[in-house]
Every structure is written in structure tokens, then in C-alpha cells.
PDB file of C-alpha atoms in Angstrom:
ATOM      1  CA  UNK A 202      -0.124  -0.035  -0.058  1.00 47.00           C
ATOM      2  CA  UNK A 203       3.109   2.333   0.605  1.00 49.00           C
ATOM      3  CA  UNK A 204       2.895   2.629  -3.510  1.00 55.00           C
ATOM      4  CA  UNK A 205      -0.242   4.092  -3.528  1.00 59.00           C
ATOM      5  CA  UNK A 206       1.196   7.415  -1.922  1.00 59.00           C
ATOM      6  CA  UNK A 207       2.840   7.957  -5.231  1.00 64.00           C
ATOM      7  CA  UNK A 208      -0.421   8.043  -7.330  1.00 67.00           C
ATOM      8  CA  UNK A 209      -0.904  11.309  -9.092  1.00 69.00           C
ATOM      9  CA  UNK A 210      -4.177  12.092  -8.078  1.00 78.00           C
ATOM     10  CA  UNK A 211      -4.147  15.746  -8.900  1.00 75.00           C
ATOM     11  CA  UNK A 212      -2.738  15.284 -12.532  1.00 71.00           C
ATOM     12  CA  UNK A 213      -4.938  17.331 -14.837  1.00 72.00           C
ATOM     13  CA  UNK A 214      -4.502  14.706 -17.597  1.00 70.00           C
ATOM     14  CA  UNK A 215      -5.300  12.056 -15.463  1.00 73.00           C
ATOM     15  CA  UNK A 216      -8.417   9.924 -16.762  1.00 76.00           C
ATOM     16  CA  UNK A 217     -11.005   8.987 -14.169  1.00 79.00           C
ATOM     17  CA  UNK A 218     -10.988   5.265 -13.174  1.00 80.00           C
ATOM     18  CA  UNK A 219     -14.678   5.321 -12.888  1.00 78.00           C
ATOM     19  CA  UNK A 220     -17.647   7.291 -13.810  1.00 76.00           C
ATOM     20  CA  UNK A 221     -21.130   6.528 -12.606  1.00 74.00           C
ATOM     21  CA  UNK A 222     -23.903   5.345 -14.928  1.00 69.00           C
ATOM     22  CA  UNK A 223     -27.219   6.640 -14.061  1.00 64.00           C
ATOM     23  CA  UNK A 224     -30.028   3.956 -14.661  1.00 57.00           C
ATOM     24  CA  UNK A 225     -33.415   5.413 -15.507  1.00 59.00           C
ATOM     25  CA  UNK A 226     -35.009   3.900 -12.233  1.00 55.00           C
ATOM     26  CA  UNK A 227     -32.769   5.400  -9.966  1.00 57.00           C
ATOM     27  CA  UNK A 228     -33.144   8.976  -8.432  1.00 61.00           C
ATOM     28  CA  UNK A 229     -29.589  10.017  -8.160  1.00 62.00           C
ATOM     29  CA  UNK A 230     -28.417  12.922 -10.165  1.00 74.00           C
ATOM     30  CA  UNK A 231     -24.648  12.909 -11.660  1.00 82.00           C
ATOM     31  CA  UNK A 232     -23.463  16.305 -11.866  1.00 89.00           C
ATOM     32  CA  UNK A 233     -20.239  18.286 -11.685  1.00 93.00           C
ATOM     33  CA  UNK A 234     -19.013  21.003  -9.440  1.00 96.00           C
ATOM     34  CA  UNK A 235     -16.833  23.911 -10.547  1.00 97.00           C
ATOM     35  CA  UNK A 236     -14.114  24.290  -7.920  1.00 97.00           C
ATOM     36  CA  UNK A 237     -12.942  27.915  -7.171  1.00 97.00           C
ATOM     37  CA  UNK A 238     -10.114  26.362  -5.458  1.00 95.00           C
ATOM     38  CA  UNK A 239      -8.584  24.539  -8.568  1.00 94.00           C
ATOM     39  CA  UNK A 240     -10.535  25.970 -11.467  1.00 95.00           C
ATOM     40  CA  UNK A 241     -11.608  22.575 -12.765  1.00 93.00           C
ATOM     41  CA  UNK A 242     -14.684  20.514 -12.491  1.00 93.00           C
ATOM     42  CA  UNK A 243     -15.178  17.764  -9.950  1.00 94.00           C
ATOM     43  CA  UNK A 244     -17.686  14.910 -10.610  1.00 92.00           C
ATOM     44  CA  UNK A 245     -20.313  14.281  -7.904  1.00 92.00           C
ATOM     45  CA  UNK A 246     -22.567  11.224  -8.100  1.00 88.00           C
ATOM     46  CA  UNK A 247     -25.278  12.575  -6.162  1.00 88.00           C
ATOM     47  CA  UNK A 248     -26.830  16.049  -4.946  1.00 89.00           C
ATOM     48  CA  UNK A 249     -25.574  15.124  -1.449  1.00 90.00           C
ATOM     49  CA  UNK A 250     -22.053  14.792  -3.107  1.00 92.00           C
ATOM     50  CA  UNK A 251     -22.501  18.143  -4.881  1.00 94.00           C
ATOM     51  CA  UNK A 252     -22.978  19.738  -1.550  1.00 94.00           C
ATOM     52  CA  UNK A 253     -20.233  18.129  -0.083  1.00 93.00           C
ATOM     53  CA  UNK A 254     -17.810  19.359  -2.973  1.00 95.00           C
ATOM     54  CA  UNK A 255     -19.186  22.765  -2.267  1.00 95.00           C
ATOM     55  CA  UNK A 256     -18.038  22.565   1.494  1.00 92.00           C
ATOM     56  CA  UNK A 257     -14.940  21.234   0.610  1.00 93.00           C
ATOM     57  CA  UNK A 258     -14.332  23.824  -1.945  1.00 95.00           C
ATOM     58  CA  UNK A 259     -15.159  26.384   0.753  1.00 92.00           C
ATOM     59  CA  UNK A 260     -12.719  24.866   3.381  1.00 90.00           C
ATOM     60  CA  UNK A 261      -9.846  27.149   4.009  1.00 87.00           C
ATOM     61  CA  UNK A 262      -7.495  24.162   4.401  1.00 87.00           C
ATOM     62  CA  UNK A 263      -8.026  22.707   1.030  1.00 91.00           C
ATOM     63  CA  UNK A 264      -5.688  23.285  -1.624  1.00 93.00           C
ATOM     64  CA  UNK A 265      -6.554  20.509  -4.396  1.00 94.00           C
ATOM     65  CA  UNK A 266      -9.762  18.572  -4.903  1.00 94.00           C
ATOM     66  CA  UNK A 267     -10.439  15.742  -7.454  1.00 93.00           C
ATOM     67  CA  UNK A 268     -13.154  13.066  -7.877  1.00 93.00           C
ATOM     68  CA  UNK A 269     -12.761   9.499  -8.927  1.00 90.00           C
ATOM     69  CA  UNK A 270      -9.066   9.526  -9.878  1.00 88.00           C
ATOM     70  CA  UNK A 271      -8.200   6.222  -7.637  1.00 87.00           C
ATOM     71  CA  UNK A 272      -9.969   3.135  -6.996  1.00 87.00           C
ATOM     72  CA  UNK A 273      -9.351   0.553  -3.969  1.00 87.00           C
ATOM     73  CA  UNK A 274      -9.452  -2.956  -5.032  1.00 85.00           C
ATOM     74  CA  UNK A 275      -9.156  -6.012  -2.456  1.00 87.00           C
ATOM     75  CA  UNK A 276     -10.120  -9.581  -2.101  1.00 85.00           C
ATOM     76  CA  UNK A 277     -12.636 -10.879   0.166  1.00 81.00           C
ATOM     77  CA  UNK A 278     -14.195 -14.352   0.298  1.00 82.00           C
ATOM     78  CA  UNK A 279     -13.003 -15.323  -3.087  1.00 78.00           C
ATOM     79  CA  UNK A 280     -14.218 -12.166  -4.550  1.00 84.00           C
ATOM     80  CA  UNK A 281     -12.487  -8.864  -5.844  1.00 86.00           C
ATOM     81  CA  UNK A 282     -14.122  -5.839  -4.126  1.00 86.00           C
ATOM     82  CA  UNK A 283     -13.963  -2.531  -5.611  1.00 87.00           C
ATOM     83  CA  UNK A 284     -14.796   1.018  -3.951  1.00 89.00           C
ATOM     84  CA  UNK A 285     -14.273   4.281  -5.344  1.00 90.00           C
ATOM     85  CA  UNK A 286     -13.950   7.292  -2.662  1.00 92.00           C
ATOM     86  CA  UNK A 287     -15.901  10.211  -3.404  1.00 92.00           C
ATOM     87  CA  UNK A 288     -13.070  13.051  -3.096  1.00 94.00           C
ATOM     88  CA  UNK A 289      -9.314  13.362  -2.874  1.00 93.00           C
ATOM     89  CA  UNK A 290      -8.250  16.401  -1.381  1.00 92.00           C
ATOM     90  CA  UNK A 291      -4.749  17.958  -0.377  1.00 92.00           C
ATOM     91  CA  UNK A 292      -4.592  20.324   2.273  1.00 90.00           C
ATOM     92  CA  UNK A 293      -2.508  23.338   3.258  1.00 88.00           C
ATOM     93  CA  UNK A 294      -0.094  21.239   5.155  1.00 88.00           C
ATOM     94  CA  UNK A 295       0.566  18.694   2.386  1.00 89.00           C
ATOM     95  CA  UNK A 296      -1.790  15.859   3.968  1.00 89.00           C
ATOM     96  CA  UNK A 297      -3.876  13.774   1.439  1.00 91.00           C
ATOM     97  CA  UNK A 298      -7.231  13.420   2.876  1.00 92.00           C
ATOM     98  CA  UNK A 299      -9.781  10.893   1.366  1.00 93.00           C
ATOM     99  CA  UNK A 300     -13.273  11.446   1.689  1.00 93.00           C
ATOM    100  CA  UNK A 301     -16.082   9.039   1.537  1.00 91.00           C
ATOM    101  CA  UNK A 302     -19.628  10.225   1.967  1.00 88.00           C
ATOM    102  CA  UNK A 303     -22.284   7.771   3.720  1.00 84.00           C
ATOM    103  CA  UNK A 304     -25.441   7.032   1.695  1.00 80.00           C
ATOM    104  CA  UNK A 305     -28.038   9.839   2.232  1.00 75.00           C
ATOM    105  CA  UNK A 306     -30.334   6.907   3.653  1.00 74.00           C
ATOM    106  CA  UNK A 307     -27.768   6.384   6.182  1.00 73.00           C
ATOM    107  CA  UNK A 308     -24.856   3.926   6.596  1.00 76.00           C
ATOM    108  CA  UNK A 309     -25.327   0.431   5.422  1.00 82.00           C
ATOM    109  CA  UNK A 310     -23.340  -2.765   6.341  1.00 86.00           C
ATOM    110  CA  UNK A 311     -21.807  -2.704   2.939  1.00 84.00           C
ATOM    111  CA  UNK A 312     -20.908   0.762   3.240  1.00 83.00           C
ATOM    112  CA  UNK A 313     -19.417   0.449   6.598  1.00 88.00           C
ATOM    113  CA  UNK A 314     -17.353  -2.363   5.445  1.00 89.00           C
ATOM    114  CA  UNK A 315     -16.067  -0.473   2.366  1.00 88.00           C
ATOM    115  CA  UNK A 316     -15.301   2.423   5.066  1.00 89.00           C
ATOM    116  CA  UNK A 317     -13.273   0.222   7.440  1.00 91.00           C
ATOM    117  CA  UNK A 318     -11.268  -1.292   4.263  1.00 91.00           C
ATOM    118  CA  UNK A 319     -10.571   2.548   3.163  1.00 91.00           C
ATOM    119  CA  UNK A 320      -9.477   3.691   6.447  1.00 91.00           C
ATOM    120  CA  UNK A 321      -6.787   0.818   6.622  1.00 91.00           C
ATOM    121  CA  UNK A 322      -5.725   1.671   3.109  1.00 89.00           C
ATOM    122  CA  UNK A 323      -5.505   5.315   4.185  1.00 90.00           C
ATOM    123  CA  UNK A 324      -3.252   4.266   7.245  1.00 89.00           C
ATOM    124  CA  UNK A 325      -1.040   2.168   5.283  1.00 88.00           C
ATOM    125  CA  UNK A 326      -0.579   4.823   2.543  1.00 89.00           C
ATOM    126  CA  UNK A 327      -0.040   7.660   4.908  1.00 89.00           C
ATOM    127  CA  UNK A 328      -3.116   9.522   4.209  1.00 91.00           C
ATOM    128  CA  UNK A 329      -6.068  10.512   6.283  1.00 91.00           C
ATOM    129  CA  UNK A 330      -9.697   9.400   6.034  1.00 91.00           C
ATOM    130  CA  UNK A 331     -12.674  11.998   5.909  1.00 87.00           C
ATOM    131  CA  UNK A 332     -16.163  11.225   6.243  1.00 79.00           C
ATOM    132  CA  UNK A 333     -17.694  14.875   6.816  1.00 78.00           C
ATOM    133  CA  UNK A 334     -21.265  15.752   7.737  1.00 80.00           C
ATOM    134  CA  UNK A 335     -22.831  18.517   5.918  1.00 84.00           C
ATOM    135  CA  UNK A 336     -23.634  21.631   7.932  1.00 84.00           C
ATOM    136  CA  UNK A 337     -27.036  22.426   9.286  1.00 87.00           C
ATOM    137  CA  UNK A 338     -29.758  23.297   6.960  1.00 90.00           C
ATOM    138  CA  UNK A 339     -29.489  27.118   7.467  1.00 91.00           C
ATOM    139  CA  UNK A 340     -25.731  27.314   7.138  1.00 90.00           C
ATOM    140  CA  UNK A 341     -25.946  24.881   4.147  1.00 92.00           C
ATOM    141  CA  UNK A 342     -28.620  27.294   2.294  1.00 94.00           C
ATOM    142  CA  UNK A 343     -26.491  30.423   3.166  1.00 94.00           C
ATOM    143  CA  UNK A 344     -23.337  28.454   1.569  1.00 93.00           C
ATOM    144  CA  UNK A 345     -25.337  27.510  -1.531  1.00 96.00           C
ATOM    145  CA  UNK A 346     -26.300  31.210  -2.119  1.00 97.00           C
ATOM    146  CA  UNK A 347     -22.916  32.493  -1.320  1.00 96.00           C
ATOM    147  CA  UNK A 348     -21.051  29.913  -3.437  1.00 97.00           C
ATOM    148  CA  UNK A 349     -23.101  31.130  -6.744  1.00 97.00           C
ATOM    149  CA  UNK A 350     -20.555  34.130  -6.591  1.00 98.00           C
ATOM    150  CA  UNK A 351     -17.448  32.104  -6.057  1.00 97.00           C
ATOM    151  CA  UNK A 352     -15.959  32.811  -9.476  1.00 96.00           C
ATOM    152  CA  UNK A 353     -12.870  35.222  -9.870  1.00 95.00           C
ATOM    153  CA  UNK A 354     -14.859  37.374 -12.304  1.00 95.00           C
ATOM    154  CA  UNK A 355     -16.455  39.153  -9.038  1.00 95.00           C
ATOM    155  CA  UNK A 356     -13.312  40.025  -7.612  1.00 92.00           C
ATOM    156  CA  UNK A 357     -13.395  43.722  -8.536  1.00 90.00           C
ATOM    157  CA  UNK A 358     -10.671  45.487  -6.651  1.00 91.00           C
ATOM    158  CA  UNK A 359     -12.216  48.900  -6.137  1.00 94.00           C
ATOM    159  CA  UNK A 360     -15.388  47.543  -5.008  1.00 96.00           C
ATOM    160  CA  UNK A 361     -13.690  45.087  -2.929  1.00 94.00           C
ATOM    161  CA  UNK A 362     -11.653  47.892  -1.095  1.00 96.00           C
ATOM    162  CA  UNK A 363     -14.917  49.837  -0.631  1.00 97.00           C
ATOM    163  CA  UNK A 364     -16.782  47.032   0.912  1.00 97.00           C
ATOM    164  CA  UNK A 365     -14.109  45.993   3.122  1.00 96.00           C
ATOM    165  CA  UNK A 366     -13.974  49.570   4.537  1.00 97.00           C
ATOM    166  CA  UNK A 367     -17.720  49.727   4.948  1.00 97.00           C
ATOM    167  CA  UNK A 368     -17.618  46.573   7.002  1.00 97.00           C
ATOM    168  CA  UNK A 369     -14.359  47.422   9.056  1.00 95.00           C
ATOM    169  CA  UNK A 370     -17.126  47.457  12.007  1.00 94.00           C
ATOM    170  CA  UNK A 371     -19.951  44.969  12.006  1.00 95.00           C
ATOM    171  CA  UNK A 372     -22.964  46.196  10.217  1.00 96.00           C
ATOM    172  CA  UNK A 373     -26.318  44.945   8.770  1.00 97.00           C
ATOM    173  CA  UNK A 374     -25.718  43.813   5.142  1.00 97.00           C
ATOM    174  CA  UNK A 375     -27.680  46.574   3.463  1.00 97.00           C
ATOM    175  CA  UNK A 376     -26.434  49.262   5.555  1.00 97.00           C
ATOM    176  CA  UNK A 377     -22.985  48.563   4.736  1.00 97.00           C
ATOM    177  CA  UNK A 378     -23.697  48.437   1.190  1.00 97.00           C
ATOM    178  CA  UNK A 379     -25.112  51.990   1.518  1.00 97.00           C
ATOM    179  CA  UNK A 380     -22.087  53.073   3.457  1.00 97.00           C
ATOM    180  CA  UNK A 381     -19.763  51.696   0.845  1.00 97.00           C
ATOM    181  CA  UNK A 382     -21.248  54.013  -1.771  1.00 97.00           C
ATOM    182  CA  UNK A 383     -21.236  51.076  -4.344  1.00 96.00           C
ATOM    183  CA  UNK A 384     -24.547  50.696  -6.273  1.00 97.00           C
ATOM    184  CA  UNK A 385     -26.585  47.690  -4.839  1.00 96.00           C
ATOM    185  CA  UNK A 386     -26.796  45.717  -8.112  1.00 95.00           C
ATOM    186  CA  UNK A 387     -22.841  45.998  -8.471  1.00 96.00           C
ATOM    187  CA  UNK A 388     -22.117  45.410  -4.571  1.00 97.00           C
ATOM    188  CA  UNK A 389     -23.995  42.534  -3.791  1.00 97.00           C
ATOM    189  CA  UNK A 390     -22.302  40.140  -5.980  1.00 97.00           C
ATOM    190  CA  UNK A 391     -18.741  41.316  -4.718  1.00 97.00           C
ATOM    191  CA  UNK A 392     -20.153  41.104  -1.107  1.00 97.00           C
ATOM    192  CA  UNK A 393     -20.959  37.370  -1.604  1.00 97.00           C
ATOM    193  CA  UNK A 394     -17.879  36.754  -3.198  1.00 97.00           C
ATOM    194  CA  UNK A 395     -15.821  38.182  -0.204  1.00 96.00           C
ATOM    195  CA  UNK A 396     -17.800  35.773   2.207  1.00 95.00           C
ATOM    196  CA  UNK A 397     -17.039  33.092  -0.074  1.00 95.00           C
ATOM    197  CA  UNK A 398     -13.415  34.160   0.295  1.00 93.00           C
ATOM    198  CA  UNK A 399     -13.657  34.417   4.002  1.00 92.00           C
ATOM    199  CA  UNK A 400     -12.729  38.214   3.788  1.00 94.00           C
ATOM    200  CA  UNK A 401     -16.184  39.056   5.270  1.00 95.00           C
ATOM    201  CA  UNK A 402     -17.826  36.723   7.750  1.00 91.00           C
ATOM    202  CA  UNK A 403     -21.503  36.200   8.961  1.00 91.00           C
ATOM    203  CA  UNK A 404     -23.384  34.224  11.324  1.00 90.00           C
ATOM    204  CA  UNK A 405     -24.068  30.898   9.400  1.00 89.00           C
ATOM    205  CA  UNK A 406     -26.811  30.099  11.794  1.00 88.00           C
ATOM    206  CA  UNK A 407     -29.097  32.807  10.793  1.00 91.00           C
ATOM    207  CA  UNK A 408     -30.707  33.141   7.325  1.00 94.00           C
ATOM    208  CA  UNK A 409     -28.790  35.394   4.947  1.00 96.00           C
ATOM    209  CA  UNK A 410     -30.852  38.410   4.165  1.00 96.00           C
ATOM    210  CA  UNK A 411     -30.642  42.338   4.298  1.00 96.00           C
ATOM    211  CA  UNK A 412     -30.399  42.575   8.095  1.00 96.00           C
ATOM    212  CA  UNK A 413     -27.488  40.019   8.265  1.00 96.00           C
ATOM    213  CA  UNK A 414     -24.657  41.347  10.411  1.00 96.00           C
ATOM    214  CA  UNK A 415     -21.555  41.254   8.136  1.00 96.00           C
ATOM    215  CA  UNK A 416     -18.061  41.822   9.599  1.00 94.00           C
ATOM    216  CA  UNK A 417     -14.385  41.691   8.280  1.00 92.00           C
ATOM    217  CA  UNK A 418     -12.770  38.281   8.345  1.00 80.00           C
ATOM    218  CA  UNK A 419     -13.405  35.207  10.399  1.00 65.00           C
ATOM    219  CA  UNK A 420     -13.830  31.547   9.950  1.00 57.00           C
ATOM    220  CA  UNK A 421     -17.269  29.637   9.314  1.00 53.00           C
ATOM    221  CA  UNK A 422     -17.373  27.859  12.692  1.00 52.00           C
ATOM    222  CA  UNK A 423     -20.638  26.380  12.056  1.00 45.00           C
ATOM    223  CA  UNK A 424     -19.315  24.315   9.136  1.00 51.00           C
ATOM    224  CA  UNK A 425     -17.997  20.988  10.301  1.00 51.00           C
ATOM    225  CA  UNK A 426     -14.303  20.080   9.557  1.00 49.00           C
ATOM    226  CA  UNK A 427     -13.846  17.133   7.278  1.00 51.00           C
ATOM    227  CA  UNK A 428     -11.607  14.677   8.619  1.00 52.00           C
ATOM    228  CA  UNK A 429     -12.197  12.347  11.670  1.00 46.00           C
ATOM    229  CA  UNK A 430      -9.453  14.075  13.616  1.00 49.00           C
ATOM    230  CA  UNK A 431     -11.235  17.485  13.347  1.00 46.00           C
ATOM    231  CA  UNK A 432     -14.420  16.012  14.406  1.00 40.00           C
ATOM    232  CA  UNK A 433     -13.172  14.734  17.864  1.00 27.00           C
TER     233      UNK A 433
END
């Protein structure tokens, strides 16, 4: 398993080892998340995974994010078992975190076995195992809204300077926009972009709206860490 650590998980030319095939009888939706962290699309086999990709993309420690670039195979009771983790991430410290999301209906005996094998493989490869939980519904809805403005095209430096100055002290969202002097339609997308970039902060447990209190900087404490160590 030590050889696994040398697998080029982040190689832009690497072909996915697997892609989901959706059967008409299944309710899952296969889609792709555009990552602001890497500038590339990340495959998601369900809407649950799409939300998880969003959360990983937003996480301040994530530097690389990929999907389906490696497959785990092992023999068990005379059969070859296969499992493709949902995401592979590399953190700011250089650690590789392999993320496996439990089924939306809850962990099954099969998934728990796959998780146990994957955890063992991660230990042998010197990787970390992650099985994160999505944030509570209000925080998730806020993040979904803010994520619409994650693209760098919203990084208008003059508007950003005005907004950061306006929110040098905590203010209600629309009050700060008025103080900035920037037209509302121009200011709001840039404001949400700054929240995505964590240069502006808010209370994620409260629905995002005109009266939301916004301030400079700060981490999204209501968004859970994605490694088992971080959840302890």
C-alpha cells in the first residue's frame, strides 16, 4: 500500500478510473461542481456529494480537490471488491485526505465495510480518512447562495476595497452596502464573493438577508471539519 502514496491524484491529464452510470430507475443525479480552488470540475454522483464538494471547496485548508482518480480493490471471500472514494483532497499542510460520504439514507453494512477497508488503506498509505457531515440546513442554504458568486470574475478590486472599508465594523448587510457608496446591483455579488473568500464573515446559523450582520474576516465555525481528527 505504500506505493499508493505516489499515485498522481491531482494530475490534470489523469483519466478518471470510474464514472457513474445512471439507470432510469434511480433517483440519483450525476453532476459536476466547478471548483474555485482548482479552476476545474469535480464529479459528484449525487446531490449530497455536490453539496459536499461545495463544502470542501469552501474549506480554508483545501488546496486540491479531485474525484474518481483512484480506486481501491481488495480480495474478500474469493471475490474482488472495488470501491471508489468520492473525493481526494490535499490540504495546506500537504496532507492527502480521502473523503467518503455515507449514503443519504444512512450507513449500510456494505458501506461500513467499505469504510473500514478504506480507513486501513489510508493508514498504510500515510493518508487521512474523511467522512464529513453537511452543515445544518440554514448554514447549508447560506453557503449554497454565497457559492453562486465564487468565480474570480467577481473580484472587482475597487469595489472590494469599498466594501471592506464599509464593514470595518460589524454592520447589517444592506447598511454596509449603502455606506460603501457602491450601487446595490454591483455591490451584492462582490459582497457574497468576499464571504466565499472569507474576507467577510457572518453568522451562518441565521438565514442570509438584508439584516444579516456582516464583519471583516473570520472562519465559518458552523461548518464542520472534514477529517475524523477534526471532528473529535
